[in-house]
mmCIF file with all atom_site columns, C-alpha atoms in Angstrom:
data_model
loop_
_atom_site.group_PDB
_atom_site.id
_atom_site.type_symbol
_atom_site.label_atom_id
_atom_site.label_alt_id
_atom_site.label_comp_id
_atom_site.label_asym_id
_atom_site.label_entity_id
_atom_site.label_seq_id
_atom_site.pdbx_PDB_ins_code
_atom_site.Cartn_x
_atom_site.Cartn_y
_atom_site.Cartn_z
_atom_site.occupancy
_atom_site.B_iso_or_equiv
_atom_site.pdbx_formal_charge
_atom_site.auth_seq_id
_atom_site.auth_comp_id
_atom_site.auth_asym_id
_atom_site.auth_atom_id
_atom_site.pdbx_PDB_model_num
ATOM 1  C CA . GLU A 1 1  ? 94.968  137.453 169.905 1.00 0.00 ? 1  GLU A CA 1
ATOM 2  C CA . PRO A 1 2  ? 98.178  139.504 169.592 1.00 0.00 ? 2  PRO A CA 1
ATOM 3  C CA . LEU A 1 3  ? 99.586  140.312 166.183 1.00 0.00 ? 3  LEU A CA 1
ATOM 4  C CA . SER A 1 4  ? 102.828 138.797 165.020 1.00 0.00 ? 4  SER A CA 1
ATOM 5  C CA . LYS A 1 5  ? 105.828 141.000 164.359 1.00 0.00 ? 5  LYS A CA 1
ATOM 6  C CA . ARG A 1 6  ? 105.402 140.561 160.609 1.00 0.00 ? 6  ARG A CA 1
ATOM 7  C CA . GLN A 1 7  ? 101.727 141.527 160.771 1.00 0.00 ? 7  GLN A CA 1
ATOM 8  C CA . ARG A 1 8  ? 102.541 144.640 162.836 1.00 0.00 ? 8  ARG A CA 1
ATOM 9  C CA . LYS A 1 9  ? 105.175 145.686 160.316 1.00 0.00 ? 9  LYS A CA 1
ATOM 10 C CA . LYS A 1 10 ? 102.759 145.139 157.471 1.00 0.00 ? 10 LYS A CA 1
ATOM 11 C CA . LEU A 1 11 ? 100.053 147.204 159.152 1.00 0.00 ? 11 LEU A CA 1
ATOM 12 C CA . LEU A 1 12 ? 102.528 149.966 159.938 1.00 0.00 ? 12 LEU A CA 1
ATOM 13 C CA . LYS A 1 13 ? 103.703 150.126 156.323 1.00 0.00 ? 13 LYS A CA 1
ATOM 14 C CA . GLN A 1 14 ? 100.115 150.181 155.087 1.00 0.00 ? 14 GLN A CA 1
ATOM 15 C CA . LYS A 1 15 ? 99.242  152.973 157.488 1.00 0.00 ? 15 LYS A CA 1
ATOM 16 C CA . GLN A 1 16 ? 102.246 155.039 156.386 1.00 0.00 ? 16 GLN A CA 1
ATOM 17 C CA . TRP A 1 17 ? 101.359 154.412 152.748 1.00 0.00 ? 17 TRP A CA 1
ATOM 18 C CA . GLU A 1 18 ? 97.834  155.697 153.311 1.00 0.00 ? 18 GLU A CA 1
ATOM 19 C CA . GLU A 1 19 ? 99.067  158.749 155.221 1.00 0.00 ? 19 GLU A CA 1
ATOM 20 C CA . GLN A 1 20 ? 101.458 159.696 152.423 1.00 0.00 ? 20 GLN A CA 1
ATOM 21 C CA . LYS A 1 21 ? 98.900  159.150 149.661 1.00 0.00 ? 21 LYS A CA 1
ATOM 22 C CA . ASP A 1 22 ? 98.007  162.845 149.381 1.00 0.00 ? 22 ASP A CA 1
ATOM 23 C CA . LEU A 1 23 ? 101.672 163.821 149.323 1.00 0.00 ? 23 LEU A CA 1
ATOM 24 C CA . ARG A 1 24 ? 102.422 161.402 146.477 1.00 0.00 ? 24 ARG A CA 1
ATOM 25 C CA . ARG A 1 25 ? 99.379  162.599 144.563 1.00 0.00 ? 25 ARG A CA 1
ATOM 26 C CA . GLN A 1 26 ? 100.508 166.217 144.966 1.00 0.00 ? 26 GLN A CA 1
ATOM 27 C CA . LYS A 1 27 ? 104.045 165.376 143.785 1.00 0.00 ? 27 LYS A CA 1
ATOM 28 C CA . ARG A 1 28 ? 102.684 163.614 140.696 1.00 0.00 ? 28 ARG A CA 1
ATOM 29 C CA . LYS A 1 29 ? 100.473 166.598 139.933 1.00 0.00 ? 29 LYS A CA 1
ATOM 30 C CA . GLU A 1 30 ? 103.395 169.013 140.277 1.00 0.00 ? 30 GLU A CA 1
ATOM 31 C CA . LYS A 1 31 ? 105.569 166.810 138.086 1.00 0.00 ? 31 LYS A CA 1
ATOM 32 C CA . ARG A 1 32 ? 102.911 166.666 135.355 1.00 0.00 ? 32 ARG A CA 1
ATOM 33 C CA . GLN A 1 33 ? 102.441 170.427 135.501 1.00 0.00 ? 33 GLN A CA 1
ATOM 34 C CA . LYS A 1 34 ? 106.201 171.011 135.328 1.00 0.00 ? 34 LYS A CA 1
ATOM 35 C CA . ARG A 1 35 ? 106.490 168.781 132.253 1.00 0.00 ? 35 ARG A CA 1
ATOM 36 C CA . ARG A 1 36 ? 103.530 170.552 130.641 1.00 0.00 ? 36 ARG A CA 1
ATOM 37 C CA . LEU A 1 37 ? 105.135 173.962 131.220 1.00 0.00 ? 37 LEU A CA 1
ATOM 38 C CA . GLU A 1 38 ? 108.475 172.760 129.855 1.00 0.00 ? 38 GLU A CA 1
ATOM 39 C CA . ARG A 1 39 ? 106.808 171.426 126.712 1.00 0.00 ? 39 ARG A CA 1
ATOM 40 C CA . GLN A 1 40 ? 104.853 174.638 126.265 1.00 0.00 ? 40 GLN A CA 1
ATOM 41 C CA . SER A 1 41 ? 107.953 176.822 126.700 1.00 0.00 ? 41 SER A CA 1
ATOM 42 C CA . LYS A 1 42 ? 109.856 174.619 124.256 1.00 0.00 ? 42 LYS A CA 1
ATOM 43 C CA . LEU A 1 43 ? 107.094 175.035 121.669 1.00 0.00 ? 43 LEU A CA 1
ATOM 44 C CA . ASP A 1 44 ? 107.037 178.795 122.220 1.00 0.00 ? 44 ASP A CA 1
ATOM 45 C CA . THR A 1 45 ? 110.788 179.121 121.674 1.00 0.00 ? 45 THR A CA 1
ATOM 46 C CA . ASN A 1 46 ? 110.709 176.854 118.636 1.00 0.00 ? 46 ASN A CA 1
ATOM 47 C CA . ASN A 1 47 ? 108.328 178.756 116.338 1.00 0.00 ? 47 ASN A CA 1
ATOM 48 C CA . GLU A 1 48 ? 109.464 176.936 113.218 1.00 0.00 ? 48 GLU A CA 1
ATOM 49 C CA . GLY A 1 49 ? 107.790 173.706 114.236 1.00 0.00 ? 49 GLY A CA 1
ATOM 50 C CA . ASN A 1 50 ? 109.088 170.259 114.842 1.00 0.00 ? 50 ASN A CA 1
ATOM 51 C CA . ASP A 1 51 ? 112.820 169.700 114.271 1.00 0.00 ? 51 ASP A CA 1
ATOM 52 C CA . ARG A 1 52 ? 112.197 166.331 112.678 1.00 0.00 ? 52 ARG A CA 1
ATOM 53 C CA . LYS A 1 53 ? 109.807 167.796 110.145 1.00 0.00 ? 53 LYS A CA 1
ATOM 54 C CA . ARG A 1 54 ? 112.241 170.570 109.341 1.00 0.00 ? 54 ARG A CA 1
ATOM 55 C CA . MET A 1 55 ? 115.035 168.053 108.800 1.00 0.00 ? 55 MET A CA 1
ATOM 56 C CA . ARG A 1 56 ? 112.799 165.973 106.565 1.00 0.00 ? 56 ARG A CA 1
ATOM 57 C CA . ARG A 1 57 ? 112.001 168.963 104.362 1.00 0.00 ? 57 ARG A CA 1
ATOM 58 C CA . GLU A 1 58 ? 115.654 169.714 103.685 1.00 0.00 ? 58 GLU A CA 1
ATOM 59 C CA . VAL A 1 59 ? 116.764 167.765 100.603 1.00 0.00 ? 59 VAL A CA 1
ATOM 60 C CA . VAL A 1 60 ? 120.448 167.008 100.463 1.00 0.00 ? 60 VAL A CA 1
ATOM 61 C CA . PRO A 1 61 ? 121.892 165.914 97.110  1.00 0.00 ? 61 PRO A CA 1
ATOM 62 C CA . SER A 1 62 ? 123.660 162.595 97.285  1.00 0.00 ? 62 SER A CA 1
ATOM 63 C CA . THR A 1 63 ? 126.423 161.101 95.196  1.00 0.00 ? 63 THR A CA 1
ATOM 64 C CA . LEU A 1 64 ? 125.236 157.551 95.898  1.00 0.00 ? 64 LEU A CA 1
ATOM 65 C CA . ARG A 1 65 ? 123.950 155.536 92.964  1.00 0.00 ? 65 ARG A CA 1
ATOM 66 C CA . LEU A 1 66 ? 121.960 152.314 93.000  1.00 0.00 ? 66 LEU A CA 1
ATOM 67 C CA . ILE A 1 67 ? 122.505 149.535 90.485  1.00 0.00 ? 67 ILE A CA 1
ATOM 68 C CA . VAL A 1 68 ? 120.175 146.518 90.185  1.00 0.00 ? 68 VAL A CA 1
ATOM 69 C CA . ASP A 1 69 ? 121.636 143.465 88.479  1.00 0.00 ? 69 ASP A CA 1
ATOM 70 C CA . CYS A 1 70 ? 118.911 141.477 86.699  1.00 0.00 ? 70 CYS A CA 1
ATOM 71 C CA . SER A 1 71 ? 121.227 138.939 85.069  1.00 0.00 ? 71 SER A CA 1
ATOM 72 C CA . PHE A 1 72 ? 119.871 136.115 87.249  1.00 0.00 ? 72 PHE A CA 1
ATOM 73 C CA . ASP A 1 73 ? 116.318 136.355 85.912  1.00 0.00 ? 73 ASP A CA 1
ATOM 74 C CA . ASP A 1 74 ? 116.598 132.933 84.236  1.00 0.00 ? 74 ASP A CA 1
ATOM 75 C CA . LEU A 1 75 ? 117.153 131.336 87.681  1.00 0.00 ? 75 LEU A CA 1
ATOM 76 C CA . MET A 1 76 ? 114.157 133.047 89.243  1.00 0.00 ? 76 MET A CA 1
ATOM 77 C CA . VAL A 1 77 ? 110.779 131.358 89.668  1.00 0.00 ? 77 VAL A CA 1
ATOM 78 C CA . LEU A 1 78 ? 107.820 133.002 87.965  1.00 0.00 ? 78 LEU A CA 1
ATOM 79 C CA . LYS A 1 79 ? 106.045 133.465 91.329  1.00 0.00 ? 79 LYS A CA 1
#
């Protein structure tokens, strides 16, 4: 029984996918290793630690003031 055109295309795509499996795996591995090296080099250059933590430690004085108006306490429910 001969294969239909659609079935042949499907088999061809599957075969190509299987043949390129090792290549894709190798590319993923290289990409992961590249990201790992970039992260490591970034950490080495930034000896002070995380930028977010450093920003959090810096306290900046503010001129903002907060006022809470409690004049509506008679309208509030006890709950």
